[in-house]
Coordinates of C-alpha atoms in Angstrom, one line a residue:
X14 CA 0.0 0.0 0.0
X15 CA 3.1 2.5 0.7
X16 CA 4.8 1.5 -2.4
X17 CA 1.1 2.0 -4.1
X18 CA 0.9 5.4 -2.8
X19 CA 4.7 6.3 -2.9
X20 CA 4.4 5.5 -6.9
X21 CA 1.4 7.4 -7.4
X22 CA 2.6 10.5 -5.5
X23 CA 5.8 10.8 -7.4
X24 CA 4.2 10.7 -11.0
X25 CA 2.3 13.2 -10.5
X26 CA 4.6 15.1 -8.3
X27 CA 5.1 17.2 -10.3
X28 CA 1.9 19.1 -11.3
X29 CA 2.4 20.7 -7.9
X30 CA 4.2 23.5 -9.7
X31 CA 1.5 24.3 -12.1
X32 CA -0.8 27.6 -11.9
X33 CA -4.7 27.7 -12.5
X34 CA -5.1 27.5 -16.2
X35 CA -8.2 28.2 -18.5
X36 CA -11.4 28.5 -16.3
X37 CA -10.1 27.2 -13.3
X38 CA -10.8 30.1 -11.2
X39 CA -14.3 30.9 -12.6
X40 CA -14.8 27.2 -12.0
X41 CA -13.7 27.4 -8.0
X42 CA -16.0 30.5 -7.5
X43 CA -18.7 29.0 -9.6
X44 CA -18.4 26.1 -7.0
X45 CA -18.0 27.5 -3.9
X46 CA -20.9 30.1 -4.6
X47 CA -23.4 27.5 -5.5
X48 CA -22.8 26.1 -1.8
X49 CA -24.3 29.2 -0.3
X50 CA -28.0 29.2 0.4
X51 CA -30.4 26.3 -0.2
X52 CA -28.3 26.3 -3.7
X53 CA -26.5 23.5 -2.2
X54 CA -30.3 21.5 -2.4
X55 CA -31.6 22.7 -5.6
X56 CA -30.0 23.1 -9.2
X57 CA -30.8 25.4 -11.9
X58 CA -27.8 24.7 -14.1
X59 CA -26.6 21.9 -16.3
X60 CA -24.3 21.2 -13.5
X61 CA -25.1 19.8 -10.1
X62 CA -21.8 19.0 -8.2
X63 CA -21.6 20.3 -4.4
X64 CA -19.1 17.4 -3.5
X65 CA -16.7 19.5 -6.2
X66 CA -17.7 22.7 -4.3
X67 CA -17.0 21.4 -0.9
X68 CA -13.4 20.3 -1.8
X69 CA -12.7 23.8 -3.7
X70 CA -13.7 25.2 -0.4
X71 CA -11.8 23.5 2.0
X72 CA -8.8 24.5 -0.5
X73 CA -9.3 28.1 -0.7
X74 CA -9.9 28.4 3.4
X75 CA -6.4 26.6 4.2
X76 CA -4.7 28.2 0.3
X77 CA -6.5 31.2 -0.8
X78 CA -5.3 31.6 -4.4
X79 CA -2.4 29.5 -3.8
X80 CA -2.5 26.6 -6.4
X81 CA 0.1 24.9 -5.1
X82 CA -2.8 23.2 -2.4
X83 CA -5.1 23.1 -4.7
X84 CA -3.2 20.9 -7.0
X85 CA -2.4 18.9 -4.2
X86 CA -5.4 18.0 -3.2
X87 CA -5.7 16.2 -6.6
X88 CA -3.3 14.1 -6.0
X89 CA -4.1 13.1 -2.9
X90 CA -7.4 12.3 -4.2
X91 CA -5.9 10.9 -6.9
X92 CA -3.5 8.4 -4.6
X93 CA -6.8 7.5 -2.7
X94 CA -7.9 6.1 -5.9
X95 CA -5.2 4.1 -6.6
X96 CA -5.5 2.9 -3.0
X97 CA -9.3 1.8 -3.4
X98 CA -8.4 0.0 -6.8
X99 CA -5.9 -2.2 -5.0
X100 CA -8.7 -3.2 -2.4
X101 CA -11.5 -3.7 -4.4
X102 CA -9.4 -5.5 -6.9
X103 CA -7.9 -7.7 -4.2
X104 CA -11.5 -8.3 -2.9
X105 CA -13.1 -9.2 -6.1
X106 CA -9.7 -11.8 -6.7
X107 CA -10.2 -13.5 -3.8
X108 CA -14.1 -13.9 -4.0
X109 CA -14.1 -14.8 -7.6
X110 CA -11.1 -16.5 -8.9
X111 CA -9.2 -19.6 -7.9
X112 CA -5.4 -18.8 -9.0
X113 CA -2.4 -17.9 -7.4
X114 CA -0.4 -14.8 -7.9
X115 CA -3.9 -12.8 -6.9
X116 CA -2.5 -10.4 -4.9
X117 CA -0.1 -9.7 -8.0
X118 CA -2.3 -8.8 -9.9
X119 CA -4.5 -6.4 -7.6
X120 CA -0.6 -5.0 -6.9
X121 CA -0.2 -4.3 -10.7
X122 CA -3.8 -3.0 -11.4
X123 CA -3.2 -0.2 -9.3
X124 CA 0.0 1.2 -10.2
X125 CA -1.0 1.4 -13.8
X126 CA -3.9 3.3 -12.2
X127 CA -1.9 5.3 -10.6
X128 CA 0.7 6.1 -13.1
X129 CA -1.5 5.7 -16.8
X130 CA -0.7 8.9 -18.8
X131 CA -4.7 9.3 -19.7
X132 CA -5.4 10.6 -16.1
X133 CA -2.8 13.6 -16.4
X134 CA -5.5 15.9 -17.5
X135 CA -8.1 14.5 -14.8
X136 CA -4.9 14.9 -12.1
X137 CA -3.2 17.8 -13.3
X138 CA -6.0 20.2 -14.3
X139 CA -7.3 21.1 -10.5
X140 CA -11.1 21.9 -12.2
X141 CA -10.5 17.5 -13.3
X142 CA -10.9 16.7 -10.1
X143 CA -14.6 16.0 -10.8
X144 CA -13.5 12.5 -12.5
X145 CA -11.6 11.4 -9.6
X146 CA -14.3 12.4 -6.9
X147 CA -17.1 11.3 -8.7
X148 CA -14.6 7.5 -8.7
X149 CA -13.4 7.6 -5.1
X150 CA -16.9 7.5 -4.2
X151 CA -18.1 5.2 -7.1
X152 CA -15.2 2.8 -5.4
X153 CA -16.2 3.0 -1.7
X154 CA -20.4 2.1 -2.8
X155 CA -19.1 -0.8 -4.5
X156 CA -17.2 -2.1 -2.0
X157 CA -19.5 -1.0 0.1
X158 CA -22.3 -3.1 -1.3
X159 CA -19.6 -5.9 -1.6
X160 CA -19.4 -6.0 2.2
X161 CA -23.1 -6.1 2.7
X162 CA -23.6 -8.8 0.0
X163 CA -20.6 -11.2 1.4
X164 CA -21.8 -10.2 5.5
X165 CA -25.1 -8.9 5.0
X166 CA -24.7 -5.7 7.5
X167 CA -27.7 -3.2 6.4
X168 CA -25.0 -0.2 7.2
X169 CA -22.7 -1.6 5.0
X170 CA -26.1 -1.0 2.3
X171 CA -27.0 2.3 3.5
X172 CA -22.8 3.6 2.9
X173 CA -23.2 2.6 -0.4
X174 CA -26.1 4.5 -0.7
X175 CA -24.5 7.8 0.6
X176 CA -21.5 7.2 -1.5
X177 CA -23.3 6.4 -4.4
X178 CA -25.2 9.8 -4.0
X179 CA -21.9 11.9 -3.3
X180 CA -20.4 10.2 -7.0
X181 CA -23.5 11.6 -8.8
X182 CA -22.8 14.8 -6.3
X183 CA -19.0 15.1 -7.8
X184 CA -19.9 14.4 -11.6
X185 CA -23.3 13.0 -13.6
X186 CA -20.7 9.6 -14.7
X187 CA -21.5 8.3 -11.1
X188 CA -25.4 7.3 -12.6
X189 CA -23.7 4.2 -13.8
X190 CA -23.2 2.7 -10.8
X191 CA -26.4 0.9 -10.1
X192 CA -26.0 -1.5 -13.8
X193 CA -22.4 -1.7 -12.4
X194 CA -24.2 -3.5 -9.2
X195 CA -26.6 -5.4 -11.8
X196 CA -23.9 -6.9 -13.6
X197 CA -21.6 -7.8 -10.6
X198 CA -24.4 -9.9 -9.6
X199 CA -25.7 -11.7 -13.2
X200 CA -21.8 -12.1 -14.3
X201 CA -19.7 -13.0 -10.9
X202 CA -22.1 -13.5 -8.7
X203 CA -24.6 -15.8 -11.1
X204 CA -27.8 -14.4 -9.1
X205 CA -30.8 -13.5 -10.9
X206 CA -32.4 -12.5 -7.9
X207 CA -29.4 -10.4 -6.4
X208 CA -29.3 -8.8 -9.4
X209 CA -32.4 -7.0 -8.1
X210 CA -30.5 -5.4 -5.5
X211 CA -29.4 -3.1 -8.3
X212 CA -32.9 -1.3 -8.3
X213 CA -33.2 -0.5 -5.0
X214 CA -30.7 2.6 -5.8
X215 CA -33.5 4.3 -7.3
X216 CA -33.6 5.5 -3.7
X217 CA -30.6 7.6 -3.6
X218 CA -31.3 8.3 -7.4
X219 CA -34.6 10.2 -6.5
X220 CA -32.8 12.5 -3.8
X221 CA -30.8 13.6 -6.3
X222 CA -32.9 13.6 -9.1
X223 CA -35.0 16.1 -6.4
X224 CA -32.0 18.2 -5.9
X225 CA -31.6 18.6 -10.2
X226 CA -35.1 19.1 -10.8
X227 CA -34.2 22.8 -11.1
X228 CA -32.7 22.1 -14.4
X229 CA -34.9 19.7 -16.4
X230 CA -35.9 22.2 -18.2
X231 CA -32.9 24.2 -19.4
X232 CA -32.0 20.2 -19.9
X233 CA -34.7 19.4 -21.9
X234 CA -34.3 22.7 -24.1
X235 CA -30.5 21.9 -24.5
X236 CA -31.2 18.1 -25.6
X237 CA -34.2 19.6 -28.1
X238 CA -31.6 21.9 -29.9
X239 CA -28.8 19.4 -30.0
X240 CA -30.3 17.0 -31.4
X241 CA -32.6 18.7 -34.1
X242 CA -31.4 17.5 -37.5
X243 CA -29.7 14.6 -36.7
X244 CA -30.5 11.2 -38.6
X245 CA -30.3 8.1 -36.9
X246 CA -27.4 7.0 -39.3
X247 CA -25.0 10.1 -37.9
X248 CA -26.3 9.2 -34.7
X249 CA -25.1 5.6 -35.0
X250 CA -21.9 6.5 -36.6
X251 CA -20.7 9.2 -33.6
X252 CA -21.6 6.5 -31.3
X253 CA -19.5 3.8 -32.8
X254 CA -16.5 6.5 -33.5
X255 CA -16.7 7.5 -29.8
X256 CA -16.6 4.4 -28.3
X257 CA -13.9 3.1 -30.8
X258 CA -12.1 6.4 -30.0
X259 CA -11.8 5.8 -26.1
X260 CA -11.5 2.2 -26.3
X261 CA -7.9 3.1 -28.4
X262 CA -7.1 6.0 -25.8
X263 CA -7.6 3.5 -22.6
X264 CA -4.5 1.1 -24.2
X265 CA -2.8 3.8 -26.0
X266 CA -3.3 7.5 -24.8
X267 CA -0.6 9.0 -27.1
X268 CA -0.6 11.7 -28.8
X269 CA -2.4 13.1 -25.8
X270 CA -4.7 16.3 -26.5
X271 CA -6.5 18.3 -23.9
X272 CA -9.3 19.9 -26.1
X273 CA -10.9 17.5 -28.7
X274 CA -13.7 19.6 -30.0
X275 CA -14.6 17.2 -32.6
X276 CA -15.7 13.3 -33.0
X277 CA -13.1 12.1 -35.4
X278 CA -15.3 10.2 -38.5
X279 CA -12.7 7.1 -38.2
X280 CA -10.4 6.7 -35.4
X281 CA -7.4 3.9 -36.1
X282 CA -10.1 1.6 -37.6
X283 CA -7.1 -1.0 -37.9
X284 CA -6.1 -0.9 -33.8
X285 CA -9.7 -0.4 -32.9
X286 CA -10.8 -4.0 -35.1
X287 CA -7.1 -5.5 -33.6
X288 CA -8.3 -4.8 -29.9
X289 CA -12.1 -6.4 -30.6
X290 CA -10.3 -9.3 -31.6
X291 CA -8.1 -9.7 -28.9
X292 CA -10.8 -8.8 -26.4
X293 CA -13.4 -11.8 -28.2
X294 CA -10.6 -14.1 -27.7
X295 CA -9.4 -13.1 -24.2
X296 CA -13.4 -13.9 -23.5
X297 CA -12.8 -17.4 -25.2
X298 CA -9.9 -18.5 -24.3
X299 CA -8.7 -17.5 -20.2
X300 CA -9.6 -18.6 -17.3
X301 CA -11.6 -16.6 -15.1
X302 CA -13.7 -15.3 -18.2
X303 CA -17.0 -13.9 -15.9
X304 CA -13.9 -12.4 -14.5
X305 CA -12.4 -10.8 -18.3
X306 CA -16.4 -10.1 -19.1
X307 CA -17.0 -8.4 -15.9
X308 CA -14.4 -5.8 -16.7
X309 CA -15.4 -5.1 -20.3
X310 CA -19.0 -4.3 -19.3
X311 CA -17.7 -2.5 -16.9
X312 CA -15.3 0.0 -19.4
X313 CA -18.7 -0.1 -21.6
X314 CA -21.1 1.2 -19.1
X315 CA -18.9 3.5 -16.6
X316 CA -18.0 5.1 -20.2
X317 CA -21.4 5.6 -21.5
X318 CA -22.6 8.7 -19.1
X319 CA -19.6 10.6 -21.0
X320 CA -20.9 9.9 -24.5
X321 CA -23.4 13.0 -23.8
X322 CA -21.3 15.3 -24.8
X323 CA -21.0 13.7 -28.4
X324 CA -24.7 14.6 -28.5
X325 CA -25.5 17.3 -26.5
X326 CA -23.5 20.4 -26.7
X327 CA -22.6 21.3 -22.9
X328 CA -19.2 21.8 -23.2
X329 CA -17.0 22.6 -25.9
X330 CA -15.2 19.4 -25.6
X331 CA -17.1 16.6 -27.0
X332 CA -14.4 14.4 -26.1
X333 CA -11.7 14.0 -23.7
X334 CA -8.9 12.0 -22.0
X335 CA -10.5 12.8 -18.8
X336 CA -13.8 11.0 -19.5
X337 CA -11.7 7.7 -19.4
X338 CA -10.5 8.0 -15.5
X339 CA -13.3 5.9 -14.0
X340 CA -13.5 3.2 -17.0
X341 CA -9.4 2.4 -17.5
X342 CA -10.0 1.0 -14.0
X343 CA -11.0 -1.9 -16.0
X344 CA -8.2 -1.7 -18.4
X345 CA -5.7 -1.4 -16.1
X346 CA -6.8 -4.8 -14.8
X347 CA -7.4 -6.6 -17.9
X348 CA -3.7 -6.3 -18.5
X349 CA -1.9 -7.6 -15.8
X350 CA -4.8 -9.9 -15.9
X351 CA -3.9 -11.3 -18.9
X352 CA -0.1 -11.2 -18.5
X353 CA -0.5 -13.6 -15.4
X354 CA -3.0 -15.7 -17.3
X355 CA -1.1 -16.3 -20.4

């Protein structure tokens, strides 16, 4: 766990030197400002993420306008990460596969986390921090619900719940959690009926859904204008270009780019069909191959909440290397995974 941390500190070491950069300060005061007031329980915006603004807070009260704290607070978050991906890697090994060299693996998963060159931007750009948030709490519901499945403790349930609601609270990608929990039980756990646990996060999902219900209309205008004029083909083909797009980026992030304003029509067509084959026969072929499909539904559906942007224009971005911080957890295992299998 030292060595974990150690590793993860020292790549990204040095981003302590860097200053605020684009909207980063309109983004802090945005935040902190939308804490004041019942604004905290009600949003009228696009965005609704009072985790974020509690942490930009904290920062300015203890570092003003210094950067320097605010950028380490992102890697502390950051090496908290890479912490929770050893354990609930480690936990999900030993509940779930039958091999030696487990607690290899779970070793390795996390210091690619920690050191994979697609989370500079999330790590290094101190307004990112919503990616890692919004995973640091999408790690502690899952194991979280882990714990109440393998000991049944109802507070073990109910601190999934709250975590689940501060990851939707730090960015909109925590949403996915709940088919997360769904497939964990059909594809690990085999249970048709645990698999119904999934829906009782509706719970949380209506508190927040309350606290958004400001915006549903600004939301439904924005979604109205977006999508006027598209055909079903164009909406196919920057779904498919997307998806093939960060699939590439999670095992090869270079050249890195920090504003892709545009889907690309093809992205490596060649490396994209290469990886779908490899992947089909990684599912054929290993052992542990719940295990290998566990992981790919898991990139698929932790990535889908950040195909919105390819759709809807609320940023200027409509993709980027950030979106991929929560879903290379599962790349980032699939590799040692399949070094030790092979």
């Amino acid at each position: 766990m030292l060595l974990l941390a150690f590793i993860s500190l020292a790549t990204f070491s040095i981003s302590l030197s860097g200053a605020f950069v684009w909207d980063d300060i309109l983004l802090i005061s945005k935040e902190i400002h939308n804490l004041s007031g019942l604004s905290l329980f009600k949003s009228g915006g696009l965005y609704y993420r009072p985790v974020v603004g509690v942490t930009f807070l904290w920062d300015f009260l203890i570092w003003h306008w210094n950067p320097l704290g605010y950028h380490l607070t992102n890697v502390i978050l950051h090496t908290l990460c890479v912490l929770l991906v050893f354990q609930l890697t480690s936990i999900i090994l030993n509940y779930h596969l039958n091999i030696e060299n487990k607690h290899i693996i779970a070793f390795f998963t996390a210091a690619l986390f920690a050191v994979h060159p697609i989370h500079t931007e999330s790590v290094a750009w101190i307004s990112g921090r919503t990616d890692i948030l919004a995973t640091l709490f999408f790690l502690l519901a899952f194991m979280a619900y882990i714990l109440f499945r393998q000991e049944r403790r109802p507070v073990a349930l109910v601190l999934s719940f709250v975590f689940f609601l501060f990851s939707m609270g730090s960015k909109f990608i925590g949403i996915s959690f709940p088919v997360v929990v769904i497939l964990y039980e059909l594809i690990l756990n085999r249970d048709r009926k645990g698999a119904l646990l999934g829906l009782v996060y509706v719970i949380p999902f209506f508190f927040y859904l309350a606290f958004r219900a400001g915006s549903f209309h600004l939301a439904e205008r924005v979604v109205r204008l977006s999508l006027k004029g598209m055909t079903v083909a164009h909406f196919i083909q920057l779904f498919f270009s997307s998806v093939w797009f960060y699939l590439v980026k999670a095992f090869w992030p270079f050249p890195q780019n920090a504003f892709i304003g545009e889907v690309p029509r093809f992205y490596h067509p060649v490396a994209g069909v290469m990886l779908l084959v490899v992947i089909v026969w990684a599912v054929v072929k290993m052992e542990g191959r719940r295990l290998v499909g566990f992981w790919l539904a898991f990139f698929f559906v932790t990535l889908l909440p950040s195909l919105v942007p390819v759709y809807i224009k609320v940023v200027s971005t409509r993709l980027a290397e950030r979106y991929l911080y929560l879903p290379s957890i599962a790349v980032c295992f699939l590799v040692p995974y399949a070094v030790v299998s092979l």
